[in-house]
mmCIF file of C-alpha atoms and ligand atoms in Angstrom:
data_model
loop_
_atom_site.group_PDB
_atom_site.id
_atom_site.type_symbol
_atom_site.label_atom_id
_atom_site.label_comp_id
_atom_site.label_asym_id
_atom_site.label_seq_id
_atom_site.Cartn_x
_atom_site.Cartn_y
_atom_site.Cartn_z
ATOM 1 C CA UNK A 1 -52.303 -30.594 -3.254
ATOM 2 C CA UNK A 2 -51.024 -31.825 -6.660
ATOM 3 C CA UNK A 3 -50.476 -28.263 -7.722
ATOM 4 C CA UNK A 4 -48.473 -27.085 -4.442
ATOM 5 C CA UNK A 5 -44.755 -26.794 -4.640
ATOM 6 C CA UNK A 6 -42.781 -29.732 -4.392
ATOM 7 C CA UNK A 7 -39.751 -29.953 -2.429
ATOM 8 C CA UNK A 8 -37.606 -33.491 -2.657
ATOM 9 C CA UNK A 9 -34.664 -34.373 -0.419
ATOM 10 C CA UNK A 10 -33.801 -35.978 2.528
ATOM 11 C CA UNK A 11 -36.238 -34.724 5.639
ATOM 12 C CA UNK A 12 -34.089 -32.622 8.431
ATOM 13 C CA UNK A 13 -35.235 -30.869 11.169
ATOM 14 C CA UNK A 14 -33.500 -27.755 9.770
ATOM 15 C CA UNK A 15 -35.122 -27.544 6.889
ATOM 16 C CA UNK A 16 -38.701 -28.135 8.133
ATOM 17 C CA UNK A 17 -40.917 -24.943 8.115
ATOM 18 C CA UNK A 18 -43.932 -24.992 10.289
ATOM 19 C CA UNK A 19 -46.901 -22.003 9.933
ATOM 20 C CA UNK A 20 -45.874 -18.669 9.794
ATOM 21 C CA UNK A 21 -43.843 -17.683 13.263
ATOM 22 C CA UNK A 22 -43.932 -20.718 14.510
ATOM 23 C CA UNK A 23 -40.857 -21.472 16.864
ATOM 24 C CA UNK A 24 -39.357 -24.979 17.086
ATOM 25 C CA UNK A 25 -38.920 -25.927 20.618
ATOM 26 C CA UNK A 26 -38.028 -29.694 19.745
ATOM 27 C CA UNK A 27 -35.724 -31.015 17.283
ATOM 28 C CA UNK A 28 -34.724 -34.213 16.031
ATOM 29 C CA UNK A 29 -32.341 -35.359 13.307
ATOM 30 C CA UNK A 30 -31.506 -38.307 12.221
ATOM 31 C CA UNK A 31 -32.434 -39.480 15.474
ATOM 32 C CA UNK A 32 -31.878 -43.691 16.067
ATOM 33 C CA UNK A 33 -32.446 -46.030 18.834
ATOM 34 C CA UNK A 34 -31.736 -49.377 18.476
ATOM 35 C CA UNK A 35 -31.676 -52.245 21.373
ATOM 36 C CA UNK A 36 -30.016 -55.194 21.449
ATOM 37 C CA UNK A 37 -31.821 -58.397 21.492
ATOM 38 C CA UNK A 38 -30.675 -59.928 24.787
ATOM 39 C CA UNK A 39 -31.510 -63.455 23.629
ATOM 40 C CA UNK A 40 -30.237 -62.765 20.084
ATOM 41 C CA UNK A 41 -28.435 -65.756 18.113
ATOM 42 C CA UNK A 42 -24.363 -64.774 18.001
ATOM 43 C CA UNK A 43 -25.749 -61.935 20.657
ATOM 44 C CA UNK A 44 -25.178 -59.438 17.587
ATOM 45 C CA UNK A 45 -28.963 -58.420 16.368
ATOM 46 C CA UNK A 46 -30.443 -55.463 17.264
ATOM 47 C CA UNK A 47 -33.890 -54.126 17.275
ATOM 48 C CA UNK A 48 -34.557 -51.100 15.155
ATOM 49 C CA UNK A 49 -37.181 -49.494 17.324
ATOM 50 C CA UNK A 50 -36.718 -45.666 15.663
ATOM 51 C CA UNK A 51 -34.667 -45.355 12.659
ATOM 52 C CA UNK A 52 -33.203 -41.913 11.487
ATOM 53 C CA UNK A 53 -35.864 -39.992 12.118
ATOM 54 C CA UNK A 54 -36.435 -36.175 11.611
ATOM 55 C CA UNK A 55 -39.332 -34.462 13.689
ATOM 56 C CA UNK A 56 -39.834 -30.853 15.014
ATOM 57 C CA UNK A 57 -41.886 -29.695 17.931
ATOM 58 C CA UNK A 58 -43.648 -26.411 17.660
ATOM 59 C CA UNK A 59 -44.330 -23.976 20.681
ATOM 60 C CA UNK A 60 -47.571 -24.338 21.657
ATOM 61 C CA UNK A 61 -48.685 -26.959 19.485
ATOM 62 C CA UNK A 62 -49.848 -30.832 20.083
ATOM 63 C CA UNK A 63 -48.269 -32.973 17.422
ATOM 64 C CA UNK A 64 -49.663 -36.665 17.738
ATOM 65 C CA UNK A 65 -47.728 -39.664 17.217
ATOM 66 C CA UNK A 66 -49.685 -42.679 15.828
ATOM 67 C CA UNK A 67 -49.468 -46.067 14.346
ATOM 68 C CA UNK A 68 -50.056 -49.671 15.562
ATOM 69 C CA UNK A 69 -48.674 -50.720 18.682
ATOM 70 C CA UNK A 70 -44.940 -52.046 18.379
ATOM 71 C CA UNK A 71 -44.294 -49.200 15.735
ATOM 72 C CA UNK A 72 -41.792 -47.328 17.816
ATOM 73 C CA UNK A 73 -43.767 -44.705 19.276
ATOM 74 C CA UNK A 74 -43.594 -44.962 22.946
ATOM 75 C CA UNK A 75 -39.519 -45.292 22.260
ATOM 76 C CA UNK A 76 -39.566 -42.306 19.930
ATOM 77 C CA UNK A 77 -41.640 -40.470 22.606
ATOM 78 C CA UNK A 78 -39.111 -41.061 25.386
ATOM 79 C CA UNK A 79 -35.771 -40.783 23.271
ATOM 80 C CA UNK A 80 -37.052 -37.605 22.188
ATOM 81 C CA UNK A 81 -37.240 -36.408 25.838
ATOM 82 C CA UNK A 82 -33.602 -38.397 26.981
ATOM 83 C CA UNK A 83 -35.440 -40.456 28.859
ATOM 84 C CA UNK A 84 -33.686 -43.018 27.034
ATOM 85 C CA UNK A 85 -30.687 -42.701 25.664
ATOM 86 C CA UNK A 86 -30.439 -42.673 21.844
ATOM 87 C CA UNK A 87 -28.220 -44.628 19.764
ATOM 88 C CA UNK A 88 -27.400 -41.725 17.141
ATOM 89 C CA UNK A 89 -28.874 -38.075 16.216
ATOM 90 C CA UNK A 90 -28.959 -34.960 17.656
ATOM 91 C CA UNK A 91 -31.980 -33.873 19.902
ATOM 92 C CA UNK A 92 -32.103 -29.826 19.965
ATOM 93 C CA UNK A 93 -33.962 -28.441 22.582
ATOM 94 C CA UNK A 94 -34.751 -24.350 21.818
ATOM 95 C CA UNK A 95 -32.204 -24.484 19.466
ATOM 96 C CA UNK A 96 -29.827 -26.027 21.739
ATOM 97 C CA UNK A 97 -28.485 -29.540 21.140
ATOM 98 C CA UNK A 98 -29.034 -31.764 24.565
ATOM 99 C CA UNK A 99 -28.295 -35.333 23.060
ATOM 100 C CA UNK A 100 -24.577 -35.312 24.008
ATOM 101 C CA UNK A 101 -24.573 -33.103 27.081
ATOM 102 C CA UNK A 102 -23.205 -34.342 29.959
ATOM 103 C CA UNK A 103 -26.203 -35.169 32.817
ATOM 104 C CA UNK A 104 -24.988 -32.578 34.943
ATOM 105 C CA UNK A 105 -25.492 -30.119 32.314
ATOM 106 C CA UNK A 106 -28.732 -31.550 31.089
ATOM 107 C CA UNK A 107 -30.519 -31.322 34.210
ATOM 108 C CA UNK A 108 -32.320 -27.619 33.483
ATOM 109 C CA UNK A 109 -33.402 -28.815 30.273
ATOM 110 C CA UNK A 110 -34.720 -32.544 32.265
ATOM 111 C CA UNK A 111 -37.300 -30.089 34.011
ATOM 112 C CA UNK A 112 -38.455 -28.483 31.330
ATOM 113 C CA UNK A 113 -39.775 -31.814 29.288
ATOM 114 C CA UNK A 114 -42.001 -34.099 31.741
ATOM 115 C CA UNK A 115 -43.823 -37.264 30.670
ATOM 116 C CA UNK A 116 -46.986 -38.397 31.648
ATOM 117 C CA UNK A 117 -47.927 -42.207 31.796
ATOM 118 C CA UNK A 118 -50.695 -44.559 30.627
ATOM 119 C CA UNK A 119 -51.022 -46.372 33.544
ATOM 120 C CA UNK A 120 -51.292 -44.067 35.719
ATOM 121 C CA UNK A 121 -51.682 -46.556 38.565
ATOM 122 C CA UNK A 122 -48.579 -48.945 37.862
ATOM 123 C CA UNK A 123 -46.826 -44.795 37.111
ATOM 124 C CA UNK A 124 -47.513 -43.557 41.059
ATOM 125 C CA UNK A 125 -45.692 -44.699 44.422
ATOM 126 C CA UNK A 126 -48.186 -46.700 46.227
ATOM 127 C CA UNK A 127 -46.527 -46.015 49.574
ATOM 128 C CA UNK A 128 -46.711 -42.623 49.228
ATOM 129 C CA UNK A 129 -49.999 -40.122 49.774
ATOM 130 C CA UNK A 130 -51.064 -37.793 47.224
ATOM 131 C CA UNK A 131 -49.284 -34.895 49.191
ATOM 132 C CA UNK A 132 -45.920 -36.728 48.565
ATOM 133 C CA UNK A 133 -46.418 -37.823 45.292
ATOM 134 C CA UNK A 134 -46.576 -34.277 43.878
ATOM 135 C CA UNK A 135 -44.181 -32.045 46.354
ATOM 136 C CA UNK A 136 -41.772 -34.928 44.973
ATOM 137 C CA UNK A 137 -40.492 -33.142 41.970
ATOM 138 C CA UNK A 138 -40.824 -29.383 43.586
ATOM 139 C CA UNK A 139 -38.374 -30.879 46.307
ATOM 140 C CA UNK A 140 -36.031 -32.219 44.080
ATOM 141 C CA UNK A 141 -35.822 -29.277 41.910
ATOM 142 C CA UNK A 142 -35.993 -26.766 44.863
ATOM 143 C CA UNK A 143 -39.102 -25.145 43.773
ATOM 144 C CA UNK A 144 -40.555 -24.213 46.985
ATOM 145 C CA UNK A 145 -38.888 -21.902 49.621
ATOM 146 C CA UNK A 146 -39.902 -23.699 53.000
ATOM 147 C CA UNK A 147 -42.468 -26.281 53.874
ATOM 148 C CA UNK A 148 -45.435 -23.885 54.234
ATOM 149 C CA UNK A 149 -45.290 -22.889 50.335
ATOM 150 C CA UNK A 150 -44.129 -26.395 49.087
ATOM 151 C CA UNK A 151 -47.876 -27.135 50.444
ATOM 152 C CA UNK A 152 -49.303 -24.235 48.685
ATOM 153 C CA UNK A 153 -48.212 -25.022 45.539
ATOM 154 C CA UNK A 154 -49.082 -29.120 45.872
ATOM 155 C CA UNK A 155 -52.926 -27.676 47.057
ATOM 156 C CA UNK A 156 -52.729 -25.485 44.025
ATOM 157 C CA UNK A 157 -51.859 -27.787 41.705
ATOM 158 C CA UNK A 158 -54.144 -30.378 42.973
ATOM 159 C CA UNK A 159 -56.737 -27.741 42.307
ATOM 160 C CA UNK A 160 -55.883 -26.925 38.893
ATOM 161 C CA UNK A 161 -56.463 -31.108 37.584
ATOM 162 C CA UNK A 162 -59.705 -31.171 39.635
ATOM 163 C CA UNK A 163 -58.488 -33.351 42.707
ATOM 164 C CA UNK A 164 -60.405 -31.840 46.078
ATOM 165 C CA UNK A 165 -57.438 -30.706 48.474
ATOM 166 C CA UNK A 166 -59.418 -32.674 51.370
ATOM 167 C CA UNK A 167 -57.676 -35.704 49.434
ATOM 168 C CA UNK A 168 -54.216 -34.554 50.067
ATOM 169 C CA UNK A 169 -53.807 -37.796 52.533
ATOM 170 C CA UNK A 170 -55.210 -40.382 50.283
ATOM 171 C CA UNK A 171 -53.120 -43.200 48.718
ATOM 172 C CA UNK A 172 -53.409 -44.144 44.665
ATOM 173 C CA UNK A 173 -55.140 -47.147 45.908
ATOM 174 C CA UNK A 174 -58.365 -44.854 47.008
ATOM 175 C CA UNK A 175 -58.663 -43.428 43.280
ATOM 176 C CA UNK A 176 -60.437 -44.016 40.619
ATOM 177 C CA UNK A 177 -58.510 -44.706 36.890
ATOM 178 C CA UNK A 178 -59.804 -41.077 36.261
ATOM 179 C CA UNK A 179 -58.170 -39.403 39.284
ATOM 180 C CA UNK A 180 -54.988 -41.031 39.547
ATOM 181 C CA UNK A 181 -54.143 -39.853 35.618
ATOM 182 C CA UNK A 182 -54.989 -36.372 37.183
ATOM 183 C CA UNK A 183 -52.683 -37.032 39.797
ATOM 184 C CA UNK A 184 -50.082 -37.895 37.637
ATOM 185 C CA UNK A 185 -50.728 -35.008 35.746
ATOM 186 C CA UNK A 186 -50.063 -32.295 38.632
ATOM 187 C CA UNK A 187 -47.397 -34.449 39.034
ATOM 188 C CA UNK A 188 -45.697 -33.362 35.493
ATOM 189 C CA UNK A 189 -47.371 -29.672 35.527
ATOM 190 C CA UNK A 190 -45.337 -29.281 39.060
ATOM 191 C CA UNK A 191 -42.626 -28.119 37.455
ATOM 192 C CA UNK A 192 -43.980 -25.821 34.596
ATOM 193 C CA UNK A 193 -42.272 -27.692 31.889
ATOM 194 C CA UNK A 194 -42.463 -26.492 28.772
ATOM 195 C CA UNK A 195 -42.718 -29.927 26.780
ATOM 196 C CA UNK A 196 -44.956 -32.554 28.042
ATOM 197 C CA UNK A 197 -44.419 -36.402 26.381
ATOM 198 C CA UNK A 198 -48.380 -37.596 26.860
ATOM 199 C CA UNK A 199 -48.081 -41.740 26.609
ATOM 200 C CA UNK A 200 -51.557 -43.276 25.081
ATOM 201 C CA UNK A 201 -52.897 -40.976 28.911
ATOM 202 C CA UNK A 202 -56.426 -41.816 28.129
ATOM 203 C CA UNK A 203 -56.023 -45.629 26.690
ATOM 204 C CA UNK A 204 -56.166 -46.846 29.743
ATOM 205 C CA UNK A 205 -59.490 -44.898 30.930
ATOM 206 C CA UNK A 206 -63.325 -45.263 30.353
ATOM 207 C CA UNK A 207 -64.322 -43.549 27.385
ATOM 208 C CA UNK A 208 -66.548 -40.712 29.307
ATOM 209 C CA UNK A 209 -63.794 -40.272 31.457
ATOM 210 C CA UNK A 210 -61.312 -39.658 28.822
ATOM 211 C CA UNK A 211 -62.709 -36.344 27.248
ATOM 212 C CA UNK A 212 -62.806 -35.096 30.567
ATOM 213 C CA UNK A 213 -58.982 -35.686 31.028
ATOM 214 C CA UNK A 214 -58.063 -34.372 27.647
ATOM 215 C CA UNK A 215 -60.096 -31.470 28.232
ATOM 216 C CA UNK A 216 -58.303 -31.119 31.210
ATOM 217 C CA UNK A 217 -54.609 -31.539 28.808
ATOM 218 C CA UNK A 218 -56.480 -28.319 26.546
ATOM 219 C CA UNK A 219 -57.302 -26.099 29.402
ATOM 220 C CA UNK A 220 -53.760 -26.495 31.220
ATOM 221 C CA UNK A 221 -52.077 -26.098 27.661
ATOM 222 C CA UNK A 222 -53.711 -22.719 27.273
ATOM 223 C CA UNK A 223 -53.242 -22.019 30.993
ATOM 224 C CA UNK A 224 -49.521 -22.827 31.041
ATOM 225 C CA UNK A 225 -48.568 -22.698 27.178
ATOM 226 C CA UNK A 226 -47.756 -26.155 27.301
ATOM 227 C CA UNK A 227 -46.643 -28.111 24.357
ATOM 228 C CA UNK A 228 -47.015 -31.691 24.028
ATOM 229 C CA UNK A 229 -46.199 -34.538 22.023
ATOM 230 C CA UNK A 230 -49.333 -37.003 22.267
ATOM 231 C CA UNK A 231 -48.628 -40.502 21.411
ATOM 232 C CA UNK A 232 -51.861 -42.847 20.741
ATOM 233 C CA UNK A 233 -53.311 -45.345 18.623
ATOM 234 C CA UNK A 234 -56.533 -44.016 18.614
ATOM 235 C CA UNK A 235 -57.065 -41.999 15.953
ATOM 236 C CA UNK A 236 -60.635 -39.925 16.845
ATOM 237 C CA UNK A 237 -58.821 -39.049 20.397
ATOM 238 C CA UNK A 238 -55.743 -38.024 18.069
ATOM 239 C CA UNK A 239 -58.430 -35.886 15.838
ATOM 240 C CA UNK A 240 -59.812 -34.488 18.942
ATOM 241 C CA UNK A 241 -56.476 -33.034 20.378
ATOM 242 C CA UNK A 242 -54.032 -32.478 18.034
ATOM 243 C CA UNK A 243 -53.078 -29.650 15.683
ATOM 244 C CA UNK A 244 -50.763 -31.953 13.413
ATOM 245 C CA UNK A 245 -50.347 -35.601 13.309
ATOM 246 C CA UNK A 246 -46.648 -38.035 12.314
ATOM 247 C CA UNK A 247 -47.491 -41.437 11.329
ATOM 248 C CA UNK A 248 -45.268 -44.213 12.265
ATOM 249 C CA UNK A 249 -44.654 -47.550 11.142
ATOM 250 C CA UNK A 250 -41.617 -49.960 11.744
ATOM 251 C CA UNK A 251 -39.348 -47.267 13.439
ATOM 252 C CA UNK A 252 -39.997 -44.455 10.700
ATOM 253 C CA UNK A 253 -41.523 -41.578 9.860
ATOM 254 C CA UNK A 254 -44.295 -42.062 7.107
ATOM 255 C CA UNK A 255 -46.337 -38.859 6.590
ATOM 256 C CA UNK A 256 -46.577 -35.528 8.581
ATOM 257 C CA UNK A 257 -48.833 -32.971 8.537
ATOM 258 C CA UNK A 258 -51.717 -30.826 10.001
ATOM 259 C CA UNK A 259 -54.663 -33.097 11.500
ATOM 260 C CA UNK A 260 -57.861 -31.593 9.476
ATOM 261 C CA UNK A 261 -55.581 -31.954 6.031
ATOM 262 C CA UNK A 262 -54.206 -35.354 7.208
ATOM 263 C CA UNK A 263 -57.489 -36.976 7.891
ATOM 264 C CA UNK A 264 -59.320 -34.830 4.699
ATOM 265 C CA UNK A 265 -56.405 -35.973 2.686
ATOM 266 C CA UNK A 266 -54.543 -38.821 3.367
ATOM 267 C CA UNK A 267 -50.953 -39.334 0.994
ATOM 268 C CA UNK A 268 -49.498 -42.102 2.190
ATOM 269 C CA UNK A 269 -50.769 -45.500 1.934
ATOM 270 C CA UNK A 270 -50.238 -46.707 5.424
ATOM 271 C CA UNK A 271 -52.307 -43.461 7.166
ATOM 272 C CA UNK A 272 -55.116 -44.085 4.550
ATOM 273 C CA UNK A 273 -55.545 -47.665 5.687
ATOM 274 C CA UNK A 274 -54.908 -46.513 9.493
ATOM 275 C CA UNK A 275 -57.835 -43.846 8.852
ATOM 276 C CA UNK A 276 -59.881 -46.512 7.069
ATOM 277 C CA UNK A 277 -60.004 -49.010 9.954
ATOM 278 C CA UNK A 278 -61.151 -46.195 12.090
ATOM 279 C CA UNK A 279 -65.305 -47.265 12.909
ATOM 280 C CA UNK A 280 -67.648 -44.913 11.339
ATOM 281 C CA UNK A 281 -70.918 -43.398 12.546
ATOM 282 C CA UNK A 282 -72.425 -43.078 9.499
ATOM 283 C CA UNK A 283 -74.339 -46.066 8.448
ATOM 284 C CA UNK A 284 -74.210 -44.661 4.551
ATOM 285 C CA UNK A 285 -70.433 -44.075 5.095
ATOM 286 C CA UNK A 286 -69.974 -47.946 6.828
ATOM 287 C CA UNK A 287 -70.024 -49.568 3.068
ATOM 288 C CA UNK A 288 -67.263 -47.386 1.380
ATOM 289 C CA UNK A 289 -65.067 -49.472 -0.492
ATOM 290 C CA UNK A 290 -61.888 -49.414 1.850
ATOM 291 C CA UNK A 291 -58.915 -51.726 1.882
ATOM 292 C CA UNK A 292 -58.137 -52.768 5.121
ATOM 293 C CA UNK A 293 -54.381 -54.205 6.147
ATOM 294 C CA UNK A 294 -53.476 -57.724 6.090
ATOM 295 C CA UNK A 295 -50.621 -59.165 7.588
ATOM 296 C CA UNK A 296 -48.348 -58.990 10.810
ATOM 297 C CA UNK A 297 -45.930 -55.879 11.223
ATOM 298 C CA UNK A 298 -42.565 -57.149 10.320
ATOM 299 C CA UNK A 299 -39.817 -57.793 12.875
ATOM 300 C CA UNK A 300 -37.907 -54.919 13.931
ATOM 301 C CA UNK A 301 -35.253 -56.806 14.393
ATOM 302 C CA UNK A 302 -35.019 -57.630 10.768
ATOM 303 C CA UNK A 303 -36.864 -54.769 9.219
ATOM 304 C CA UNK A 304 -37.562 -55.084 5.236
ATOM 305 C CA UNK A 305 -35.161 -53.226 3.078
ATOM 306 C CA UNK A 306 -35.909 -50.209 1.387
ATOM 307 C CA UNK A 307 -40.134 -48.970 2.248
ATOM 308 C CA UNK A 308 -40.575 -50.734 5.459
ATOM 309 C CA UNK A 309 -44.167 -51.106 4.571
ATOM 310 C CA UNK A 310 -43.636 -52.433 1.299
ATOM 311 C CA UNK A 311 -44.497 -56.090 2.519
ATOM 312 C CA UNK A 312 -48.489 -55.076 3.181
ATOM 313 C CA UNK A 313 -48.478 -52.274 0.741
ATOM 314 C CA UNK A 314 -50.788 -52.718 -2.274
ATOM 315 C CA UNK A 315 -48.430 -50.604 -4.215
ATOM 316 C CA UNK A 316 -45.278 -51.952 -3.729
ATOM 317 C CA UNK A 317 -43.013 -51.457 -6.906
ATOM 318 C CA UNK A 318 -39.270 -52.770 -7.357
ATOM 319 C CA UNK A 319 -38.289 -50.015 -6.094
ATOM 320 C CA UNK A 320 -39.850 -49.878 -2.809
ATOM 321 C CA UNK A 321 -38.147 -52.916 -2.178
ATOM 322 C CA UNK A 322 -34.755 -51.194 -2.584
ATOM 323 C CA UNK A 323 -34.856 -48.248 -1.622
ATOM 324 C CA UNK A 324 -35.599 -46.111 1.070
ATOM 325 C CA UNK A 325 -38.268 -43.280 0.392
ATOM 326 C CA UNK A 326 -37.586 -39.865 -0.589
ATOM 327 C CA UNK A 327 -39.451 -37.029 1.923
ATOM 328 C CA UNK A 328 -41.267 -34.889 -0.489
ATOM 329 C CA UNK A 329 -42.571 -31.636 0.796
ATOM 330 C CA UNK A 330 -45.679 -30.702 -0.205
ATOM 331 C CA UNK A 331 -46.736 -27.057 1.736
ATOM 332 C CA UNK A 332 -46.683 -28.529 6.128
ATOM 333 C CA UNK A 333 -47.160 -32.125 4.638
ATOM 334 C CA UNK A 334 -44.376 -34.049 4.720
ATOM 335 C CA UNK A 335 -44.734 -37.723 3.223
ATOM 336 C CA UNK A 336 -42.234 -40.436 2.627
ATOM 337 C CA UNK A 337 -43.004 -42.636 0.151
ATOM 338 C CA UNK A 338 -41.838 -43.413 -3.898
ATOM 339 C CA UNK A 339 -45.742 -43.378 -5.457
ATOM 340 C CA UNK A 340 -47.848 -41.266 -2.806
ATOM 341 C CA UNK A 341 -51.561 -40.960 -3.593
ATOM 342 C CA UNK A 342 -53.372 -38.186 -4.758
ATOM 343 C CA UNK A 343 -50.439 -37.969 -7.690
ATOM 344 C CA UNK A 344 -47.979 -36.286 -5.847
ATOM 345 C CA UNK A 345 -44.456 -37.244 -7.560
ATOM 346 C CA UNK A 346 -41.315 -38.397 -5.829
HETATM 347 FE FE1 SF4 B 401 -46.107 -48.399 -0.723
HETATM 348 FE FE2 SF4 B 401 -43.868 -48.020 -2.098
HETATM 349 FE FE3 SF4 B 401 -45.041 -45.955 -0.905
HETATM 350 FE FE4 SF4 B 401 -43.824 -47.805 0.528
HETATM 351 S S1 SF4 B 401 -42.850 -46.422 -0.918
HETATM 352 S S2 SF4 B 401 -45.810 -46.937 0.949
HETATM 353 S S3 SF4 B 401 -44.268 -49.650 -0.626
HETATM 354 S S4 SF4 B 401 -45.885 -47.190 -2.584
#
């Protein structure tokens, strides 16, 4: 990695190149969303939740967000979508910027990037059947001609996540964890997006029900070409879904790069400790010397000033006290930090 050409500058969506032919189909630059702090003294503080960040989105791929909860992800996740507004920074969608449109004209683009929720439970109507919860969408978006194929395509897609259409009448109430993420999954295939924001989907699940739902996410991403942008904490589910990993802490973007290399490889402190806490099988491998993090994540409403790790990082120099971190560019990897490991140079 040492040897690989080094690019330095500021990281932008434009200038990040993915594997040959890749096409972006999500951009973000300089993206910010900030909220203010309702109870804040003088009612002028803020929290930082994302801060300038620059991320793209490949067709067809599943880039995982990570970091510990409170880092910004499940904000990032949904600003990148417009679910929520954002603050500052463009948001491109197939090259075309959606950030500042107008909702009328954003709508099209609204059905092509669905979300789908960890709690699936607290995410579903409970007064509505299973029948209504998914011809919602294809109603609203006119997707079915007259009644007879609007319940066509709700039986079809309750067949494609592995709900029996004998259920079509049941409440969320008479489903398991399991099945009502599935639900809520036909619910966000309905409309063949293109994008699909996956929130922590398994967190909430038992864990021999959760490779059967994210097999379920692999086999409708090759049966759809779906892209999505997994966010999680867990880092072997993460390993086990996604082609490249970003690494968040504090509201910014701290390495990014494909998940085998990432893992292999780590270059910036804060994913080597996250991939250090992670338990391991091995009992010979349980005794490797590995430093694990101390301390509480700083406030985001009062973030530190230049790295925003730099107050748990063991190797904090003046200068990561100061100022921000250069990207540096080393092949796909992107990492953000003044003394990366492995002797990369910023
Ligand atoms: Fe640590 Fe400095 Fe790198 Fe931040 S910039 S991760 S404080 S070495």
């Amino acid at each position: 990695m040492a040897e690989e050409k080094r690019e330095k500058g500021r990281a932008g969506a434009a200038g990040e190149k993915g594997k040959e032919g890749r096409r972006a189909l999500l951009e973000a630059r300089d993206l910010v969303k900030e909220f203010p702090l309702v109870n804040g003294r003088r009612g002028r503080q803020v929290v930082h939740a994302v801060s300038g960040v620059n991320l793209t989105i490949y067709e067809g791929e599943t880039l995982a967000l990570v970091g510990e909860s409170g880092c910004g992800k499940s904000t990032l996740g949904r600003t990148l979508i417009r679910l929520i507004p954002a603050t500052s920074g463009s948001l491109f969608f197939e090259g075309t910027e959606f950030a500042s449109m107008k909702e009328k004209e954003f709508a099209p683009y609204r059905r092509q990037m669905q979300l789908i929720f960890q709690d699936p439970y607290a995410s579903l109507n409970p007064r509505m059947n299973v029948r209504q919860i998914i011809a919602e969408p294809l109603t609203t978006y006119g997707m079915a001609k007259d009644k007879q194929e609007l319940e066509e395509q709700v039986r079809e897609l309750m067949k494609e996540v592995g709900i029996p259409t004998e259920f079509i009448n049941r409440y969320p109430h008479q489903f398991s964890g399991g099945q009502r993420q599935r639900i809520g999954i036909a619910r966000a295939i309905a409309l063949r997006p293109k994008l699909i924001v996956c929130d922590e989907p398994v967190s909430a699940l038992d864990v021999s029900i959760q490779s059967q739902v994210l097999n379920l996410l692999k086999d409708l991403q090759d049966g759809y070409q779906l892209t999505y942008l997994f966010i999680s904490h867990d880092l072997s589910v993460v390993k086990f879904i996604a082609d490249r990993v970003c690494v968040m802490f504090l509201g910014m973007v701290c390495e990014i790069g494909d998940t085998d290399e990432l893992y292999e490889n780590p270059l910036h402190p804060y994913t080597k400790f996250l991939l250090d806490a992670i338990p391991k099988a091995d009992p010979k491998l349980r005794n490797e010397e590995k430093q694990l993090l101390t301390g509480e994540i700083p406030s985001p409403v009062n973030p530190p000033s230049g790295c925003r790790f730099h107050t748990r990082c063991p190797y904090a120099k003046e200068i990561c006290r100061k100022e921000v971190p250069p990207c540096i560019q080393a092949g796909d990897r992107q990492v953000f930090c003044h003394f990366p490991l492995d002797g990369l140079e910023s």
